[in-house]
XYZ file of N, CA and C in Angstrom:
234
model
N 0.828 -1.178 0.000
C 0.000 0.000 0.000
C 0.876 1.246 0.000
N 0.527 2.200 -0.842
C 1.265 3.432 -0.960
C 0.853 4.381 0.159
N 1.868 4.980 0.797
C 1.577 5.958 1.839
C 1.286 7.310 1.200
N 0.555 8.156 1.919
C 0.234 9.486 1.430
C 1.516 10.254 1.157
N 1.618 10.840 -0.022
C 2.770 11.650 -0.372
C 3.929 10.879 -0.981
N 3.868 9.558 -0.979
C 4.948 8.755 -1.550
C 4.574 8.387 -2.984
N 5.429 8.778 -3.931
C 5.158 8.468 -5.335
C 5.555 7.026 -5.655
N 6.733 6.613 -5.208
C 7.212 5.244 -5.389
C 8.485 5.069 -4.579
N 8.898 3.831 -4.421
C 10.147 3.537 -3.724
C 11.272 3.322 -4.720
N 12.471 3.723 -4.340
C 13.640 3.477 -5.176
C 13.986 1.987 -5.153
N 14.558 1.473 -6.225
C 15.067 0.096 -6.194
C 16.078 -0.043 -5.048
N 16.180 -1.232 -4.474
C 16.999 -1.450 -3.276
C 18.420 -0.913 -3.377
N 19.129 -1.240 -4.461
C 20.530 -0.815 -4.568
C 20.669 0.703 -4.649
N 19.680 1.375 -5.232
C 19.730 2.835 -5.315
C 19.275 3.479 -4.006
N 18.374 2.810 -3.292
C 17.945 3.320 -1.983
C 19.131 3.331 -1.026
N 19.964 2.291 -1.083
C 21.157 2.238 -0.235
C 22.113 3.372 -0.575
N 22.294 3.636 -1.866
C 23.184 4.734 -2.283
C 22.615 6.069 -1.821
N 21.323 6.288 -2.018
C 20.690 7.549 -1.611
C 20.794 7.747 -0.100
N 20.678 6.663 0.653
C 20.765 6.753 2.117
C 22.161 7.178 2.569
N 23.168 6.964 1.728
C 24.527 7.356 2.094
C 24.762 8.858 1.926
N 23.845 9.550 1.241
C 23.961 10.993 1.056
C 23.446 11.696 2.309
N 23.998 12.859 2.610
C 23.518 13.598 3.782
C 22.145 14.207 3.500
N 21.400 14.413 4.575
C 20.070 15.012 4.444
C 20.209 16.458 3.982
N 19.273 16.876 3.138
C 19.293 18.235 2.615
C 18.345 19.151 3.359
N 17.183 18.609 3.728
C 16.163 19.460 4.334
C 15.109 18.612 5.037
N 14.873 18.876 6.296
C 13.791 18.243 7.060
C 13.739 16.722 6.906
N 14.889 16.079 6.958
C 14.935 14.627 6.888
C 14.903 14.053 5.490
N 14.816 14.910 4.495
C 14.802 14.446 3.105
C 16.152 14.723 2.451
N 16.458 13.936 1.459
C 17.656 14.133 0.647
C 17.203 14.579 -0.730
N 17.865 15.582 -1.266
C 17.525 16.061 -2.607
C 18.582 15.517 -3.559
N 18.109 14.827 -4.602
C 19.040 14.208 -5.535
C 18.511 14.270 -6.959
N 19.332 13.803 -7.875
C 18.967 13.709 -9.291
C 18.828 12.240 -9.649
N 17.733 11.896 -10.314
C 17.535 10.545 -10.822
C 18.088 10.471 -12.242
N 18.822 9.417 -12.543
C 19.340 9.193 -13.890
C 18.601 7.982 -14.463
N 18.014 8.165 -15.643
C 17.232 7.109 -16.274
C 18.049 6.368 -17.320
N 17.561 5.195 -17.728
C 18.256 4.349 -18.709
C 18.589 5.090 -19.993
N 17.701 5.984 -20.421
C 17.924 6.704 -21.680
C 18.820 7.933 -21.513
N 19.341 8.146 -20.297
C 20.225 9.283 -20.050
C 19.526 10.511 -19.499
N 18.203 10.507 -19.500
C 17.449 11.633 -18.947
C 17.771 11.785 -17.471
N 17.902 13.022 -17.033
C 18.134 13.310 -15.614
C 16.955 14.112 -15.085
N 16.458 13.686 -13.930
C 15.377 14.415 -13.272
C 15.970 14.990 -11.988
N 16.229 16.313 -11.985
C 16.858 16.940 -10.820
C 15.850 17.313 -9.743
N 16.396 17.657 -8.602
C 15.616 18.210 -7.488
C 14.527 17.271 -6.966
N 14.865 15.991 -6.885
C 13.930 14.982 -6.393
C 14.145 14.797 -4.890
N 13.073 14.897 -4.112
C 13.134 14.766 -2.654
C 12.840 13.319 -2.276
N 13.781 12.721 -1.524
C 13.666 11.327 -1.122
C 13.807 11.231 0.396
N 12.935 10.464 1.023
C 13.020 10.187 2.464
C 13.185 8.685 2.611
N 14.347 8.272 3.080
C 14.639 6.841 3.128
C 14.733 6.316 1.715
N 13.844 5.422 1.349
C 13.803 4.891 -0.017
C 12.640 5.473 -0.818
N 11.825 6.311 -0.169
C 10.599 6.819 -0.784
C 10.800 8.132 -1.526
N 10.409 8.142 -2.792
C 10.412 9.369 -3.578
C 9.134 10.119 -3.225
N 9.308 11.340 -2.718
C 8.176 12.117 -2.226
C 7.692 13.142 -3.246
N 8.636 13.919 -3.782
C 8.245 14.970 -4.729
C 9.469 15.457 -5.472
N 9.232 16.311 -6.458
C 10.303 17.002 -7.162
C 9.990 18.492 -7.112
N 11.039 19.286 -7.077
C 10.858 20.729 -7.100
C 10.718 21.156 -8.555
N 9.589 21.708 -8.909
C 9.365 22.172 -10.278
C 8.272 21.387 -10.977
N 7.528 22.083 -11.810
C 6.392 21.489 -12.528
C 6.863 20.439 -13.526
N 7.916 20.736 -14.279
C 8.411 19.784 -15.276
C 8.915 18.507 -14.615
N 9.652 18.658 -13.515
C 10.172 17.503 -12.800
C 9.045 16.652 -12.221
N 8.035 17.312 -11.657
C 6.868 16.589 -11.108
C 6.155 15.818 -12.209
N 6.043 16.422 -13.372
C 5.381 15.770 -14.499
C 6.140 14.518 -14.915
N 7.472 14.598 -14.959
C 8.286 13.429 -15.302
C 8.135 12.329 -14.255
N 8.108 12.712 -12.978
C 7.956 11.710 -11.909
C 6.616 10.990 -11.987
N 5.563 11.727 -12.322
C 4.223 11.129 -12.316
C 4.079 10.031 -13.362
N 4.888 10.082 -14.423
C 4.795 9.083 -15.488
C 5.946 8.085 -15.451
N 6.782 8.154 -14.425
C 8.009 7.362 -14.388
C 7.801 5.952 -13.852
N 8.364 4.996 -14.560
C 8.449 3.611 -14.073
C 9.777 3.513 -13.316
N 9.763 3.232 -12.015
C 10.993 3.189 -11.220
C 12.055 2.226 -11.774
N 11.651 1.243 -12.566
C 12.614 0.300 -13.150
C 13.525 0.976 -14.172
N 13.149 2.170 -14.616
C 13.963 2.908 -15.584
C 15.071 3.724 -14.920
N 15.089 3.774 -13.587
C 16.112 4.532 -12.870
C 17.373 3.670 -12.762
N 18.500 4.223 -13.224
C 19.756 3.463 -13.178
C 20.758 4.037 -12.183
N 20.548 5.276 -11.743
C 21.486 5.874 -10.793
C 20.824 7.038 -10.084
N 21.402 7.400 -8.947
C 21.005 8.595 -8.211
C 22.275 9.393 -7.939
N 22.182 10.710 -8.093
C 23.321 11.595 -7.890
C 23.000 12.600 -6.792
N 23.966 12.846 -5.958
C 23.799 13.811 -4.872
C 23.749 15.231 -5.442
N 22.887 16.058 -4.871
C 22.853 17.478 -5.222
C 23.415 18.251 -4.041
N 24.048 19.368 -4.335
C 24.623 20.190 -3.246
C 23.558 20.986 -2.549
């Protein structure tokens, strides 16, 4: 069951990598998702393994249609 505000969970190996990044704001980590086709979705807020939101309308639109299996990497944002 999906919790309120959670769009999807990161794949296990990427959740572990994201957890190694320091928190950016209020317990969330802000990172960039890298997809199989090379597309990058920046400013993604993650809490634990859960993708919560993205900053920006375009980023939110990409997240809403995203299949998590297409994510191949996560990158730390400053």
